[in-house]
Amino acid sequence: MDVAHETHGIVAEETLDPSDWTDVQALSHRVIDDAVDYLRELRDRPVWREMPADVRDAFTAPLSRSPAPLDAVYDEVSRTVMSYPMGNIHPRFWAWYMGSSNFTGALGDFLAAIQGSNLGGGNHAAGLMDGQVVNWCKEMLGFPASASGTLVSGGSMANIIGLTVARNTRAGIDVREHGVAAIEKPLRFYGSDQLHSCHRKAMEALGLGNRALRRIPTDAGSRIDILALRAAISEDRAAGFRPACVIGTAGTVNTGAIDDLRALAKLAHEEDLWFHVDGCIGALVAIAPDNAHRVAGIEWADSIALDPHKWLHAPFEVGCALVRDAVAHRRTFAVTPEYLESTPRGLASGEWLHDYGLQTSRGFRALKVWMALKEHGVDKFGRLIDQNIAQAFYLAGLIEAEPSLELAMPPTINIVCFRYQPGIAGEALKALNTEIMLRLQEQGIATLSDTTVHGDHWLRVAIANHRTRRDDLDLLVGETVRLGREIAGSS
Ligand SMILES: *Cc1c(COP(=O)(O)O)cnc(C)c1O
């Protein structure tokens, strides 16, 4: 084939770039203007609302074959997606546990996508910034500079990273080469009965199985019972298991309880266990001046999972795993295939960041975190954490002052469990409170979730929200009582 001949003449090569950048520029200005309005007017909109049928139907449209002008694409996104958010950016969203995002972080995500770099590794600026943000996370927690770490999708993945290093380090064999079936004594991991569900998934994915994770009972404050933990460890040793790792929780999902991390660190040292801390909620309390004492001991962990998309309010997703022993961390994940060999100079001379986790291609998560930390300074994030905790105590005070409301337990940090209590019990009480929760959502007033603590059903308010004000909590209490009366009165 005559290549020169074949490529001669007019070949209409295509690109995804616009034929006219000025149009894109104009539309982009509109997108930014709309985005600013979106956040500026956020407080006046409902926290959440049900989607009408035509909006739902929009998401069943078949694969697009023909082009559409970008303005039309954007208009559809505005009408469907942007109009029906989850609501976690709203000042009165307190369900489950997540951050409320921020505009600077959104700009960071935009710029990261514009630059489009792949953080699997390489010698480029984004890679260095990724490492810098990991270093900042160590600094925030008082973790040694010699530790390693990696930014991942979130806390679940960060926990998996830490627990994988724990497994490989404590297995007594080369698990990477021979697999878990070759482990002589079955490994045992320990955590409280308040552990997040991601640890179960981690145990399953690690091939150890759910039963290898012993749930230790908690005290009245939902903290792990250290004596029961010691007893479980010796029982397991006597029965031929190999106790490998203890997982401390700094901030449980149900109530925000923080295990005694100092006691766990000491116990792990004495029993020769890996000490992992699930700090997805509470690790960052370390930067909050009034409350940092609550997580003392976290700096003694062998590995820590933390979640910048929670209390640093980074747009989803970004979690961070830190590992004290950088060599053990790298040894757990590093693989160098022939197509990813390093070179002494040039692009492939940078660090391969994929050697610290399971992903190969990695997004530029660091930028959104970096920009917001640079803009505000870490002290402000610490004050915001203190502010949320003070708001939780304020809410607890309002609940205690209202005779028809019952507080489950005093808060530790920013999670408050309570219920409307007109003097009934059991399923009827649960049904009433569930109905209150649903009406608060459906009327766009507030979004809470619910949970079971020590066998009882409670409404649950988790204030990880830099937009929440005390008057939002006043409103919550007033509306809960109003709805409670309304529902109890009509049944
Ligand atoms: C949120 C959370 C997780 C999971 O983190 P994701 O970012 O949702 O993956 C794990 N543990 C605790 C205690 C959490 O609160």
Coordinates of C-alpha atoms and ligand atoms in Angstrom, one line a residue:
M1 CA 0.0 0.0 0.0
D2 CA 1.3 3.4 -0.9
V3 CA 1.0 5.2 2.5
A4 CA 2.0 8.5 1.1
H5 CA -0.6 8.2 -1.6
E6 CA -3.3 7.1 0.8
T7 CA -2.8 10.0 3.2
H8 CA -2.5 12.5 0.5
G9 CA -5.5 14.7 -0.2
I10 CA -8.3 15.8 2.1
V11 CA -8.8 13.6 5.2
A12 CA -11.4 14.9 7.5
E13 CA -9.8 14.0 10.9
E14 CA -12.0 14.5 13.8
T15 CA -11.4 15.7 17.4
L16 CA -13.5 16.3 20.5
D17 CA -12.4 19.9 20.6
P18 CA -15.0 22.4 19.5
S19 CA -14.8 23.9 16.1
D20 CA -15.3 27.3 17.7
W21 CA -13.8 27.8 21.1
T22 CA -15.6 31.2 21.6
D23 CA -19.0 29.4 21.9
V24 CA -17.6 27.0 24.5
Q25 CA -16.1 30.0 26.3
A26 CA -19.5 31.7 26.5
L27 CA -21.3 28.6 27.7
S28 CA -18.6 28.0 30.3
H29 CA -19.1 31.5 31.7
R30 CA -22.8 30.7 32.0
V31 CA -22.0 27.4 33.7
I32 CA -19.9 29.2 36.3
D33 CA -22.4 32.0 36.8
D34 CA -25.1 29.3 37.4
A35 CA -22.9 27.4 39.7
V36 CA -22.3 30.5 41.8
D37 CA -26.0 31.2 42.0
Y38 CA -26.6 27.6 42.8
L39 CA -24.6 27.8 46.0
R40 CA -25.5 31.4 46.8
E41 CA -29.2 30.5 46.8
L42 CA -28.8 27.0 48.3
R43 CA -30.3 27.8 51.7
D44 CA -33.6 28.9 50.1
R45 CA -34.2 25.7 48.3
P46 CA -35.5 22.4 49.7
V47 CA -32.9 20.1 51.1
W48 CA -34.3 17.3 48.9
R49 CA -37.3 16.7 46.7
E50 CA -38.8 13.8 44.9
M51 CA -38.2 13.7 41.1
P52 CA -41.2 14.0 38.9
A53 CA -41.8 11.2 36.4
D54 CA -40.5 13.2 33.4
V55 CA -37.2 13.7 35.1
R56 CA -36.9 10.0 35.9
D57 CA -37.8 9.1 32.4
A58 CA -35.0 11.3 31.1
F59 CA -32.6 8.7 32.5
T60 CA -34.0 5.9 30.4
A61 CA -33.3 7.6 27.1
P62 CA -31.3 5.4 24.8
L63 CA -27.7 5.9 23.8
S64 CA -27.2 9.1 21.8
R65 CA -26.2 8.5 18.3
S66 CA -26.4 12.0 16.8
P67 CA -24.8 15.1 18.1
A68 CA -26.5 17.8 20.1
P69 CA -25.3 21.4 20.8
L70 CA -23.5 21.7 24.1
D71 CA -25.9 24.4 25.4
A72 CA -28.8 21.9 24.9
V73 CA -26.8 19.2 26.7
Y74 CA -26.1 21.6 29.6
D75 CA -29.8 22.7 29.7
E76 CA -30.9 19.1 30.1
V77 CA -28.3 18.6 32.9
S78 CA -29.6 21.7 34.7
R79 CA -33.2 20.6 34.4
T80 CA -32.6 17.0 35.5
V81 CA -29.5 16.5 37.5
M82 CA -28.8 19.9 39.0
S83 CA -32.4 20.4 40.1
Y84 CA -32.6 17.1 42.1
P85 CA -29.4 16.9 44.2
M86 CA -28.8 14.4 47.0
G87 CA -28.8 17.5 49.2
N88 CA -25.6 17.0 51.2
I89 CA -24.4 20.4 50.3
H90 CA -27.4 22.0 52.0
P91 CA -27.1 23.5 55.5
R92 CA -29.8 21.2 56.8
F93 CA -28.4 17.9 55.5
W94 CA -27.3 15.7 58.4
A95 CA -27.9 12.1 57.2
W96 CA -25.4 9.3 57.3
Y97 CA -22.0 10.9 57.2
M98 CA -20.5 13.1 54.5
G99 CA -19.1 16.5 53.8
S100 CA -20.9 19.4 52.2
S101 CA -18.3 20.1 49.4
N102 CA -17.1 23.6 48.6
F103 CA -16.7 25.9 45.6
T104 CA -12.9 26.0 45.6
G105 CA -12.8 22.2 45.7
A106 CA -15.1 22.2 42.7
L107 CA -12.8 24.5 40.8
G108 CA -10.0 22.1 41.8
D109 CA -11.9 19.2 40.2
F110 CA -12.5 21.2 37.1
L111 CA -8.8 22.2 36.7
A112 CA -7.7 18.6 37.5
A113 CA -9.9 17.5 34.6
I114 CA -8.7 20.2 32.3
Q115 CA -5.1 19.2 32.9
G116 CA -6.3 15.6 32.7
S117 CA -3.2 14.1 34.3
N118 CA -3.1 10.5 35.3
L119 CA -1.8 10.1 38.9
G120 CA -0.7 6.5 38.4
G121 CA 2.7 8.2 38.6
G122 CA 5.3 9.9 36.6
N123 CA 7.5 13.0 36.8
H124 CA 5.0 15.8 36.6
A125 CA 3.6 18.5 38.9
A126 CA 0.4 16.8 39.8
G127 CA 2.3 13.8 41.1
L128 CA 4.3 15.9 43.4
M129 CA 1.2 17.7 44.7
D130 CA -0.5 14.3 45.3
G131 CA 2.5 13.4 47.6
Q132 CA 2.3 16.9 49.2
V133 CA -1.3 16.4 50.2
V134 CA -0.5 13.0 51.7
N135 CA 2.3 14.7 53.7
W136 CA -0.1 17.4 54.8
C137 CA -2.5 14.6 56.0
K138 CA 0.4 13.1 58.1
E139 CA 1.1 16.5 59.5
M140 CA -2.5 17.1 60.4
L141 CA -2.6 13.9 62.4
G142 CA 0.9 14.1 64.0
F143 CA 2.0 11.1 62.0
P144 CA 5.8 10.8 61.3
A145 CA 7.1 12.3 58.1
S146 CA 8.7 9.0 57.2
A147 CA 5.4 7.3 56.9
S148 CA 3.8 6.7 53.5
G149 CA 0.3 7.1 52.2
T150 CA -1.9 7.3 49.3
L151 CA -5.1 9.2 48.2
V152 CA -7.9 6.8 47.3
S153 CA -11.6 6.9 46.5
G154 CA -12.7 7.2 50.1
G155 CA -12.6 5.8 53.6
S156 CA -13.6 2.3 52.6
M157 CA -10.7 2.0 50.2
A158 CA -8.3 3.6 52.7
N159 CA -9.3 1.0 55.3
I160 CA -8.7 -1.8 52.7
I161 CA -5.3 -0.4 52.1
G162 CA -4.4 -0.4 55.7
L163 CA -5.8 -3.8 56.4
T164 CA -4.1 -5.4 53.4
V165 CA -0.7 -4.2 54.7
A166 CA -1.7 -5.5 58.1
R167 CA -2.6 -8.9 56.7
N168 CA 0.6 -9.2 54.6
T169 CA 2.8 -8.1 57.4
R170 CA 1.3 -10.4 60.0
A171 CA 0.6 -13.5 57.9
G172 CA 3.9 -15.2 58.6
I173 CA 4.2 -16.2 54.9
D174 CA 4.5 -14.4 51.6
V175 CA 0.7 -13.9 51.0
R176 CA 1.3 -12.2 47.7
E177 CA 3.0 -15.2 46.3
H178 CA 1.2 -18.1 48.0
G179 CA -2.2 -16.7 48.9
V180 CA -4.2 -16.8 52.1
A181 CA -4.7 -20.6 51.9
A182 CA -1.0 -21.0 52.8
I183 CA -1.3 -19.1 56.0
E184 CA -0.5 -21.6 58.8
K185 CA -2.6 -20.2 61.6
P186 CA -5.9 -18.5 60.7
L187 CA -5.5 -14.7 61.2
R188 CA -7.8 -12.8 63.5
F189 CA -8.7 -9.1 63.3
Y190 CA -10.5 -7.3 66.1
G191 CA -12.7 -4.2 66.3
S192 CA -15.7 -3.1 68.2
D193 CA -19.3 -4.0 67.5
Q194 CA -19.6 -0.5 66.2
L195 CA -17.2 -1.0 63.3
H196 CA -18.2 0.4 59.9
S197 CA -19.5 -2.1 57.4
C198 CA -16.5 -1.5 55.1
H199 CA -14.3 -3.7 57.4
R200 CA -16.5 -6.7 56.7
K201 CA -16.2 -6.1 53.0
A202 CA -12.4 -5.7 53.5
M203 CA -12.2 -9.0 55.3
E204 CA -14.1 -10.7 52.6
A205 CA -12.1 -9.1 49.8
L206 CA -8.8 -10.1 51.6
G207 CA -9.9 -13.7 51.5
L208 CA -9.9 -13.9 55.3
G209 CA -13.7 -14.0 55.6
N210 CA -16.1 -12.2 57.8
R211 CA -15.6 -14.5 60.8
A212 CA -11.9 -13.6 61.0
L213 CA -13.1 -10.2 62.2
R214 CA -14.2 -10.5 65.8
R215 CA -16.6 -7.8 67.0
I216 CA -15.8 -6.9 70.6
P217 CA -18.6 -5.6 72.8
T218 CA -18.8 -1.9 73.6
D219 CA -19.4 0.0 76.8
A220 CA -22.3 2.4 77.5
G221 CA -20.5 5.1 75.6
S222 CA -20.1 2.7 72.5
R223 CA -16.4 2.4 73.0
I224 CA -14.6 -0.9 72.6
D225 CA -14.3 -2.8 75.9
I226 CA -10.6 -3.2 76.3
L227 CA -10.8 -6.1 78.8
A228 CA -13.1 -8.0 76.6
L229 CA -10.7 -7.4 73.7
R230 CA -7.8 -8.8 75.8
A231 CA -9.8 -11.8 76.7
A232 CA -10.8 -12.5 73.1
I233 CA -7.2 -12.3 72.0
S234 CA -5.9 -14.8 74.5
E235 CA -8.9 -17.1 73.8
D236 CA -8.0 -17.0 70.1
R237 CA -4.3 -17.7 70.8
A238 CA -5.2 -20.7 72.9
A239 CA -7.5 -22.0 70.2
G240 CA -4.7 -21.8 67.6
F241 CA -5.5 -18.6 65.8
R242 CA -3.0 -15.9 65.1
P243 CA -4.2 -12.5 66.4
A244 CA -3.0 -10.1 63.7
C245 CA -4.6 -6.7 63.9
V246 CA -6.8 -4.5 66.1
I247 CA -8.9 -1.8 64.5
G248 CA -9.7 1.2 66.6
T249 CA -12.5 3.5 65.5
A250 CA -12.1 7.2 65.9
G251 CA -15.7 8.3 65.5
T252 CA -18.3 5.6 65.0
V253 CA -21.0 6.0 62.5
N254 CA -23.8 5.4 65.0
T255 CA -22.9 7.8 67.7
G256 CA -19.5 9.3 67.0
A257 CA -17.8 7.3 69.8
I258 CA -14.1 7.3 69.9
D259 CA -12.3 4.2 71.2
D260 CA -9.5 4.7 73.7
L261 CA -6.8 4.9 71.1
R262 CA -4.0 5.2 73.7
A263 CA -5.1 2.0 75.4
L264 CA -5.5 0.2 72.0
A265 CA -2.0 1.3 70.9
K266 CA -0.6 0.0 74.2
L267 CA -2.5 -3.3 73.9
A268 CA -1.4 -3.7 70.2
H269 CA 2.2 -3.2 71.3
E270 CA 2.0 -5.7 74.1
E271 CA 0.2 -8.3 72.0
D272 CA 2.3 -7.7 68.9
L273 CA -0.7 -6.7 66.8
W274 CA -1.0 -4.3 63.9
F275 CA -2.9 -1.2 65.1
H276 CA -5.1 0.3 62.4
V277 CA -7.4 3.3 63.1
D278 CA -10.5 3.9 61.1
G279 CA -10.5 7.7 61.4
C280 CA -12.9 8.3 58.5
I281 CA -15.0 10.5 60.8
G282 CA -12.8 11.5 63.7
A283 CA -9.1 11.5 62.6
L284 CA -9.4 15.1 61.5
V285 CA -10.6 16.1 65.0
A286 CA -6.8 16.2 65.5
I287 CA -6.8 19.6 63.8
A288 CA -9.6 21.0 66.0
P289 CA -8.1 22.9 69.0
D290 CA -11.0 22.3 71.4
N291 CA -11.4 18.7 70.7
A292 CA -8.1 17.3 69.5
H293 CA -7.5 15.6 72.9
R294 CA -10.3 13.2 72.0
V295 CA -8.1 11.4 69.4
A296 CA -4.9 11.4 71.4
G297 CA -3.0 8.2 70.5
I298 CA -4.0 8.2 66.8
E299 CA -0.4 9.1 66.0
W300 CA 0.7 5.7 67.4
A301 CA -1.2 3.7 64.8
D302 CA 0.5 1.5 62.2
S303 CA -2.1 2.6 59.7
I304 CA -4.9 5.2 59.5
A305 CA -7.8 5.7 57.2
L306 CA -9.1 9.2 56.9
D307 CA -11.6 10.9 54.7
P308 CA -11.1 14.4 53.3
H309 CA -14.5 14.2 51.6
K310 CA -16.0 14.2 55.0
W311 CA -14.7 16.9 57.4
L312 CA -12.5 18.7 54.9
H313 CA -15.5 19.0 52.7
A314 CA -13.6 18.1 49.5
P315 CA -16.0 17.2 46.7
F316 CA -16.3 13.4 46.3
E317 CA -14.2 11.4 46.1
V318 CA -11.1 11.5 48.2
G319 CA -9.9 9.3 51.0
C320 CA -6.4 8.8 52.4
A321 CA -4.6 5.8 53.8
L322 CA -1.5 6.4 55.9
V323 CA 1.0 3.7 56.8
R324 CA 3.8 4.2 59.3
D325 CA 6.1 1.6 57.7
A326 CA 6.6 2.9 54.2
V327 CA 8.5 -0.1 53.2
A328 CA 5.8 -2.5 54.3
H329 CA 3.2 -0.4 52.4
R330 CA 5.1 -0.4 49.2
R331 CA 6.0 -4.1 49.5
T332 CA 2.3 -4.9 49.8
F333 CA 1.3 -3.4 46.4
A334 CA 4.3 -2.7 44.2
V335 CA 4.5 -4.5 40.9
T336 CA 6.5 -3.3 38.0
P337 CA 5.3 -4.6 34.7
E338 CA 7.6 -4.2 31.7
Y339 CA 5.4 -1.5 30.3
L340 CA 5.8 0.7 33.4
E341 CA 9.5 0.6 34.0
S342 CA 11.2 3.7 35.3
T343 CA 13.8 5.7 33.3
P344 CA 16.6 7.8 34.8
R345 CA 15.2 11.0 33.3
G346 CA 12.1 12.2 31.7
L347 CA 8.4 11.5 32.4
A348 CA 8.9 7.9 33.7
S349 CA 11.5 9.0 36.2
G350 CA 8.9 10.1 38.8
E351 CA 7.5 7.9 41.5
W352 CA 4.9 5.3 40.5
L353 CA 2.1 6.2 42.8
H354 CA 0.1 3.1 41.8
D355 CA 2.7 1.1 43.9
Y356 CA 0.8 2.1 47.0
G357 CA -2.6 0.8 46.3
L358 CA -4.9 -1.2 44.0
Q359 CA -5.6 1.3 41.2
T360 CA -3.3 1.8 38.2
S361 CA -4.8 4.9 36.7
R362 CA -5.5 7.5 39.4
G363 CA -7.4 10.8 39.3
F364 CA -5.9 14.1 40.4
R365 CA -7.7 14.1 43.7
A366 CA -5.1 16.2 45.5
L367 CA -5.8 19.4 43.7
K368 CA -9.3 20.0 45.2
V369 CA -7.9 19.3 48.7
W370 CA -4.8 21.4 48.2
M371 CA -6.6 24.5 46.8
A372 CA -9.1 24.6 49.7
L373 CA -6.4 24.1 52.3
K374 CA -4.3 26.8 50.7
E375 CA -7.2 29.3 50.5
H376 CA -8.5 28.9 54.0
G377 CA -5.5 27.5 55.9
V378 CA -5.8 24.3 58.0
D379 CA -6.7 26.3 61.2
K380 CA -10.1 27.3 59.7
F381 CA -10.9 23.6 59.0
G382 CA -10.1 22.9 62.6
R383 CA -12.4 25.6 63.8
L384 CA -15.2 24.4 61.5
I385 CA -14.8 20.9 63.2
D386 CA -15.0 22.5 66.6
Q387 CA -18.0 24.5 65.4
N388 CA -19.9 21.3 64.3
I389 CA -19.1 19.6 67.6
A390 CA -20.4 22.7 69.5
Q391 CA -23.5 22.6 67.4
A392 CA -24.1 19.0 68.3
F393 CA -23.9 19.9 72.0
Y394 CA -26.2 22.8 71.4
L395 CA -28.7 20.5 69.6
A396 CA -28.4 18.0 72.5
G397 CA -29.3 20.8 74.9
L398 CA -32.4 21.8 72.8
I399 CA -33.5 18.2 72.8
E400 CA -33.1 17.8 76.6
A401 CA -35.1 21.0 77.1
E402 CA -38.0 19.7 75.0
P403 CA -40.2 17.3 77.0
S404 CA -41.5 15.4 73.9
L405 CA -38.0 14.6 72.7
E406 CA -35.6 12.1 74.1
L407 CA -31.8 12.1 73.8
A408 CA -30.1 8.7 73.3
M409 CA -26.9 9.7 74.9
P410 CA -24.8 12.8 75.3
P411 CA -22.8 13.4 72.1
T412 CA -19.1 12.7 71.9
I413 CA -18.5 14.8 68.8
N414 CA -20.9 15.8 66.1
I415 CA -23.5 13.0 66.1
V416 CA -26.7 13.3 68.0
C417 CA -29.3 10.4 68.3
F418 CA -32.7 11.3 69.6
R419 CA -36.4 10.6 69.1
Y420 CA -39.9 12.0 69.5
Q421 CA -41.4 10.3 72.5
P422 CA -45.1 10.8 73.2
G423 CA -45.1 8.0 75.7
I424 CA -45.2 5.0 73.4
A425 CA -42.8 2.1 72.8
G426 CA -41.5 -0.5 70.4
E427 CA -42.6 -0.7 66.8
A428 CA -45.2 2.1 67.2
L429 CA -42.4 4.5 68.4
K430 CA -40.1 3.4 65.5
A431 CA -42.9 3.9 63.0
L432 CA -43.7 7.3 64.3
N433 CA -40.1 8.5 64.2
T434 CA -39.6 7.0 60.8
E435 CA -42.6 8.9 59.5
I436 CA -41.2 12.1 61.0
M437 CA -37.9 11.5 59.3
L438 CA -39.6 10.9 55.9
R439 CA -41.8 14.0 56.2
L440 CA -38.8 16.2 57.1
Q441 CA -37.2 14.9 53.9
E442 CA -40.3 15.1 51.7
Q443 CA -41.2 18.6 52.9
G444 CA -37.6 19.6 52.1
I445 CA -37.0 20.8 55.7
A446 CA -34.0 18.6 56.7
T447 CA -32.4 15.3 55.9
L448 CA -31.6 13.0 58.8
S449 CA -31.1 9.3 58.9
D450 CA -31.9 6.7 61.6
T451 CA -30.1 3.9 63.3
T452 CA -30.3 1.4 66.1
V453 CA -28.2 1.9 69.2
H454 CA -28.2 -0.7 72.0
G455 CA -31.3 -2.2 70.5
D456 CA -33.3 1.0 70.3
H457 CA -34.3 2.9 67.2
W458 CA -33.2 6.6 67.0
L459 CA -33.2 9.5 64.6
R460 CA -29.6 10.5 63.9
V461 CA -28.2 13.9 63.1
A462 CA -24.6 14.0 61.9
I463 CA -23.4 17.6 61.6
A464 CA -20.4 17.5 59.2
N465 CA -21.5 20.6 57.4
H466 CA -19.8 24.0 57.2
R467 CA -23.1 25.7 56.2
T468 CA -25.1 24.6 59.3
R469 CA -26.1 27.4 61.7
R470 CA -27.6 27.1 65.1
D471 CA -30.9 28.4 63.8
D472 CA -31.1 25.4 61.5
L473 CA -31.0 23.2 64.6
D474 CA -33.7 25.3 66.2
L475 CA -35.8 24.8 63.2
L476 CA -35.2 21.0 63.2
V477 CA -36.3 20.7 66.8
G478 CA -39.4 22.8 66.2
E479 CA -40.4 21.0 63.0
T480 CA -39.8 17.5 64.6
V481 CA -42.1 18.4 67.4
R482 CA -44.7 19.8 65.0
L483 CA -44.6 16.7 62.8
G484 CA -44.6 14.4 65.8
R485 CA -47.8 16.0 67.1
E486 CA -49.4 16.0 63.7
I487 CA -48.7 12.3 63.0
A488 CA -49.5 11.1 66.6
G489 CA -52.6 13.2 66.6
S490 CA -53.9 11.8 63.3
S491 CA -53.3 8.1 64.1
Ligands
LIG1 C1 -17.7 7.0 56.0 C2 -17.0 5.9 56.8 C3 -16.3 4.9 56.2 C4 -16.3 4.7 54.7 O1 -15.8 5.8 54.0 P1 -16.2 6.1 52.5 O2 -15.5 7.4 52.3 O3 -17.7 6.3 52.5 O4 -15.8 5.0 51.7 C5 -15.6 4.0 57.0 N1 -15.6 4.1 58.3 C6 -16.2 5.1 58.9 C7 -16.2 5.2 60.4 C8 -17.0 6.0 58.2 O5 -17.6 7.0 58.8

